[in-house]
Coordinates of C-alpha atoms in Angstrom, one line a residue:
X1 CA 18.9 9.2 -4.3
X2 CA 18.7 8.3 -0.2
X3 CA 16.2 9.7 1.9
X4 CA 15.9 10.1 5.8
X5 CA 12.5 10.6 7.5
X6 CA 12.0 11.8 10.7
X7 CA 8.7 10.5 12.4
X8 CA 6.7 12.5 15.3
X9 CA 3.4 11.6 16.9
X10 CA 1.2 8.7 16.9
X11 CA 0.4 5.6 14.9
X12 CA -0.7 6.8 12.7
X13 CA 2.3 8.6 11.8
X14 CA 4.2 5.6 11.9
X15 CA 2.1 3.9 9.5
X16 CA 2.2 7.2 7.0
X17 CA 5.8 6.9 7.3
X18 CA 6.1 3.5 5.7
X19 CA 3.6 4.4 3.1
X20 CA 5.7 7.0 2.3
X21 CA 8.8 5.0 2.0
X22 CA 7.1 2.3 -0.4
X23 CA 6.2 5.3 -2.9
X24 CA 9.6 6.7 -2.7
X25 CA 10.9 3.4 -3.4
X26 CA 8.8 3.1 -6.6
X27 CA 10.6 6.5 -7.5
X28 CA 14.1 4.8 -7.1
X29 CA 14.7 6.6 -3.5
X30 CA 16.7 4.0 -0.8
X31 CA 17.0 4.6 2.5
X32 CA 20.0 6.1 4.0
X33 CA 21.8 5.5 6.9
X34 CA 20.9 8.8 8.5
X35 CA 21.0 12.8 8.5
X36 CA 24.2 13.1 7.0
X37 CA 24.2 11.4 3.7
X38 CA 20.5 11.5 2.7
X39 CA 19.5 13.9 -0.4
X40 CA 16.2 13.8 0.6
X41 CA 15.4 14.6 4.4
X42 CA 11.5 14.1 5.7
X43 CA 9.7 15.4 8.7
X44 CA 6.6 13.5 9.5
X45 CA 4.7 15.9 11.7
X46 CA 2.0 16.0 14.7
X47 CA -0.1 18.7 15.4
X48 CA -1.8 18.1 19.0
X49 CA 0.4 20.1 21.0
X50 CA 2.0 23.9 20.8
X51 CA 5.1 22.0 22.0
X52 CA 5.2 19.3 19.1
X53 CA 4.9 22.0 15.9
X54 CA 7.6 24.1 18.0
X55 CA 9.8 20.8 17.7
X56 CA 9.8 20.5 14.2
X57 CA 10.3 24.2 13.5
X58 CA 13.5 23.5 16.1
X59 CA 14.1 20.8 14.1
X60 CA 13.8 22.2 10.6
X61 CA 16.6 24.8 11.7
X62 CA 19.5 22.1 12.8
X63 CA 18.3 20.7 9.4
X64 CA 19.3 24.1 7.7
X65 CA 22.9 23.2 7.6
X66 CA 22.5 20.7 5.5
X67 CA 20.5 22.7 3.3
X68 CA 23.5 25.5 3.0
X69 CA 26.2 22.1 2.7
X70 CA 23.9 20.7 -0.4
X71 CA 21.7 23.3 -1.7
X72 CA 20.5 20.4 -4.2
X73 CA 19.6 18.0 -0.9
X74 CA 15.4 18.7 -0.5
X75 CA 13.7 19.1 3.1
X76 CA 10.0 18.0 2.6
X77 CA 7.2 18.5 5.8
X78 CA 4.3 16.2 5.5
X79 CA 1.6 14.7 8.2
X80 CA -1.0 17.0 10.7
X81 CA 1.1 20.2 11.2
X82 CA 1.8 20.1 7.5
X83 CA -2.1 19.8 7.0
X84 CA -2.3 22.5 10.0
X85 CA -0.1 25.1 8.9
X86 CA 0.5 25.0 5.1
X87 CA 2.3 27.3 3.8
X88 CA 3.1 28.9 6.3
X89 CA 5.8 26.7 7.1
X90 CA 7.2 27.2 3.8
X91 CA 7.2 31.3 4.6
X92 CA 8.7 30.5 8.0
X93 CA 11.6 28.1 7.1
X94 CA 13.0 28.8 3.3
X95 CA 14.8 25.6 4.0
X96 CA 11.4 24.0 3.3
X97 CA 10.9 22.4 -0.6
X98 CA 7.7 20.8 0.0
X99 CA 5.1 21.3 2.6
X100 CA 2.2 18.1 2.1
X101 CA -1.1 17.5 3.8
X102 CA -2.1 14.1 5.3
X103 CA -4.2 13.3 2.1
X104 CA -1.0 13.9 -0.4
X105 CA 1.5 11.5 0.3
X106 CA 1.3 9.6 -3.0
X107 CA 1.9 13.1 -4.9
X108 CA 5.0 13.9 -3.0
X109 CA 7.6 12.3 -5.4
X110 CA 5.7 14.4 -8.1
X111 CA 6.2 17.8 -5.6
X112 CA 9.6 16.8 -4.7
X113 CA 10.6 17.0 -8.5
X114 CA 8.2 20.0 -9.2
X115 CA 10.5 21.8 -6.5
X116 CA 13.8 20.5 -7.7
X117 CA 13.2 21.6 -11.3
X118 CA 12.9 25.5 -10.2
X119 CA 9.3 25.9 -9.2
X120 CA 9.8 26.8 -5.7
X121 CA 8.3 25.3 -2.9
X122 CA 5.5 23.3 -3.5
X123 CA 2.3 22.7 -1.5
X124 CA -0.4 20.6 -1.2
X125 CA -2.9 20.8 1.9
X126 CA -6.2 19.1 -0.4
X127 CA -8.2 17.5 2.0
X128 CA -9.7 15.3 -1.7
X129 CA -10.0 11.4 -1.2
X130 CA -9.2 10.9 -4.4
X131 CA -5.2 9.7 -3.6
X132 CA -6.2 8.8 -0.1
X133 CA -5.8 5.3 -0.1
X134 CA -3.5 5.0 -3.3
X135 CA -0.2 2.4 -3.1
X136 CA 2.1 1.8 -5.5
X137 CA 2.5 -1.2 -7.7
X138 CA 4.6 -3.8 -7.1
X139 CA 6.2 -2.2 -3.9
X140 CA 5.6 -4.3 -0.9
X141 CA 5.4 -3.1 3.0
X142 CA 9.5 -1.8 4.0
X143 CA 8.9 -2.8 7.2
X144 CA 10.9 -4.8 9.2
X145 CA 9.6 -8.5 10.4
X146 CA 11.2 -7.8 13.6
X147 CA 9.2 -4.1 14.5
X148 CA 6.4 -4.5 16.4
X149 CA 3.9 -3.6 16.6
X150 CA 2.9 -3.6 12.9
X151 CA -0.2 -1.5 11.9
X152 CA -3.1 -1.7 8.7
X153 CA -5.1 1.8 8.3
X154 CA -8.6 1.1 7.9
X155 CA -9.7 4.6 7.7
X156 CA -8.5 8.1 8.0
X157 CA -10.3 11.2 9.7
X158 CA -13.0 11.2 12.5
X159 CA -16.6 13.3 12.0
X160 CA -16.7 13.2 15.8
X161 CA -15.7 17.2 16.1
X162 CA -15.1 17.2 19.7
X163 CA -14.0 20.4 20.7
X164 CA -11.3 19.3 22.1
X165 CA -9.5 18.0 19.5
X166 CA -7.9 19.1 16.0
X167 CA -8.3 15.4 14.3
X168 CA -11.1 16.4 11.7
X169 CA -9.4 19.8 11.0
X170 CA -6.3 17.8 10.2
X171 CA -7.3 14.1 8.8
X172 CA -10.5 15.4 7.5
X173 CA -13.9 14.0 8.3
X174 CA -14.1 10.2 8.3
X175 CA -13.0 8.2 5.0
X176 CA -13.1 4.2 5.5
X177 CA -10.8 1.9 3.5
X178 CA -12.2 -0.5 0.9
X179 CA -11.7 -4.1 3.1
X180 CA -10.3 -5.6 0.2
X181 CA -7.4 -3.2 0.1
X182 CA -6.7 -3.9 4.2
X183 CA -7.5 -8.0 4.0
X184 CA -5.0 -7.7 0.9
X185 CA -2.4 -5.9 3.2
X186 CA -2.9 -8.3 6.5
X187 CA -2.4 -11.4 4.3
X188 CA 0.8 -9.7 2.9
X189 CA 2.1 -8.9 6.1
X190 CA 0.8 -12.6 7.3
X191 CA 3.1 -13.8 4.3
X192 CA 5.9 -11.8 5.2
X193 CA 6.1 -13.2 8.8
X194 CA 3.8 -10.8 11.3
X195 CA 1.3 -13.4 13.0
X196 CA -0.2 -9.6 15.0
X197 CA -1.6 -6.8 13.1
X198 CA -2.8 -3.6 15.0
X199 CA -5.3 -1.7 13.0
X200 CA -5.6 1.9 13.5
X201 CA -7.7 4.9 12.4
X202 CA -8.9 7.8 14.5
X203 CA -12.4 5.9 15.4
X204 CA -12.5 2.5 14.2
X205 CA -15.4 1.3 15.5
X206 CA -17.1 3.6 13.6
X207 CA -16.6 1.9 10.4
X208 CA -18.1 1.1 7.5
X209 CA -17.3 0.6 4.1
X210 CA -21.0 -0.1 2.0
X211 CA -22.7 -2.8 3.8
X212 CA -18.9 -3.9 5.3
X213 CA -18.9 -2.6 9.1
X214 CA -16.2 -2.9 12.0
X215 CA -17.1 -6.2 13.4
X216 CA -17.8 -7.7 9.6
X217 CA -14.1 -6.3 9.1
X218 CA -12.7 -8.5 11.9
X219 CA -14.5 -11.2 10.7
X220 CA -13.0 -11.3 7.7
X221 CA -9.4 -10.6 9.2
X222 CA -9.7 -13.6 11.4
X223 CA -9.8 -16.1 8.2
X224 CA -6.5 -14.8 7.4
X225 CA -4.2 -18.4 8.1
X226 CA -1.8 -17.5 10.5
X227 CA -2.8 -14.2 11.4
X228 CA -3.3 -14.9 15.4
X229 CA -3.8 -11.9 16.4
X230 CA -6.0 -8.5 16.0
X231 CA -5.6 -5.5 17.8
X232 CA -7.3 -2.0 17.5
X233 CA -7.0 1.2 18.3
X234 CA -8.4 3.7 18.7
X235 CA -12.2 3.5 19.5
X236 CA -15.2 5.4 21.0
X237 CA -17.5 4.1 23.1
X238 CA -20.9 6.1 21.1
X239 CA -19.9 3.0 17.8
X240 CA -19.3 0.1 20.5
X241 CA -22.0 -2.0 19.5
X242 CA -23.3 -5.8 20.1
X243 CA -22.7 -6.9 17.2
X244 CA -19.0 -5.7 17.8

């Protein structure tokens, strides 16, 4: 089984994507080389803008003939318009075999093969931490040495609720990754031959993991051997603190 994914949006996104790919790879999916011979096509999804969500419903219908060329071949919709929308994408495009929210990824090989064994679209918008930071064993990061930048999630949501923006209505409020599980990841990406990691989460300078805050975090980052760089992104200026 190949899969293609299709990635819109920010970091964030990028970093889902890969997350993604590493649990389809423990389900036996490969990569394909595109569109056309893929039996599994993925749209990774941002909801900030009207004009984004009305891309990927363009989008999902030049997908559609693929759908109609290989009724077997599954179209899955995951990431903030997923979260957003629900099933209402499935009711809009009936090319659509799984619709997942930003805190499912590690369920969608179990959705994808709900849908292909005749259960009809499936859908999971669950905003529960319980599979937020899963990974699957023994599958390490698919990304390539030579795409920069390279990013680490430290956290997922913000509990800022600006009224501007739809971040806590789509990632949830804010849910901080244990620092083992990111100095684990850095020192695997160290190994792997990054010397730069960029970490990202909605607001991380707001975090805090126990007695483990954002400055403790870089701290303990900065012991990584031959890690020589740290960047972040992004930040708010209320968390910005001495210490930091």
């Amino acid at each position: 089984m190949k899969y293609h994914i299709l990635t819109f949006g920010c970091q964030m996104n990028v970093y889902d994507t890969n997350r993604l790919e590493r649990f389809l790879a423990s389900s036996g999916y490969e990569p394909a080389e595109g569109e056309e011979d893929s039996d599994l096509l993925v749209l990774n999804t941002c909801a900030i803008r009207d004009s984004a969500e009305s891309r990927v419903y363009g989008t999902l219908g030049r997908l559609a003939h693929y759908k109609k060329e290989n009724p077997k071949r599954q179209i899955a919709v995951m990431g903030c318009m997923a979260q957003k929308e629900g099933e209402r994408i499935a009711k809009k495009a009936k090319v659509v075999d799984v619709v997942a929210g930003t805190h499912a990824i590690p369920l969608i090989p179990g959705m994808l093969s709900d849908a292909a064994s005749g259960k009809g679209p499936q859908v999971n918008v669950s905003k529960s931490a319980e599979h937020l930071f899963d990974e699957p064993e023994n599958v390490a990061s698919l990304t390539e040495v030579n795409r920069y930048p390279v990013f680490s999630s430290i956290m997922q949501g913000c509990s800022k609720v600006c009224s501007f923006c739809v971040v806590p209505y789509t990632r949830g409020i804010e849910v901080c990754r244990p620092p083992e599980q990111v100095f684990q990841e850095c020192t695997n990406l160290v190994e792997r031959g990054y010397r730069e990691v960029t970490l990202i989460g909605q607001n991380v300078d707001s975090y805090r993991y126990e007695e483990i805050d954002f400055a403790d975090l870089l701290v303990r980052l900065s012991r990584i051997e031959g890690l020589e760089r740290i960047r972040f992104t992004t930040s708010h200026p209320q968390d910005i603190t001495p210490k930091l």
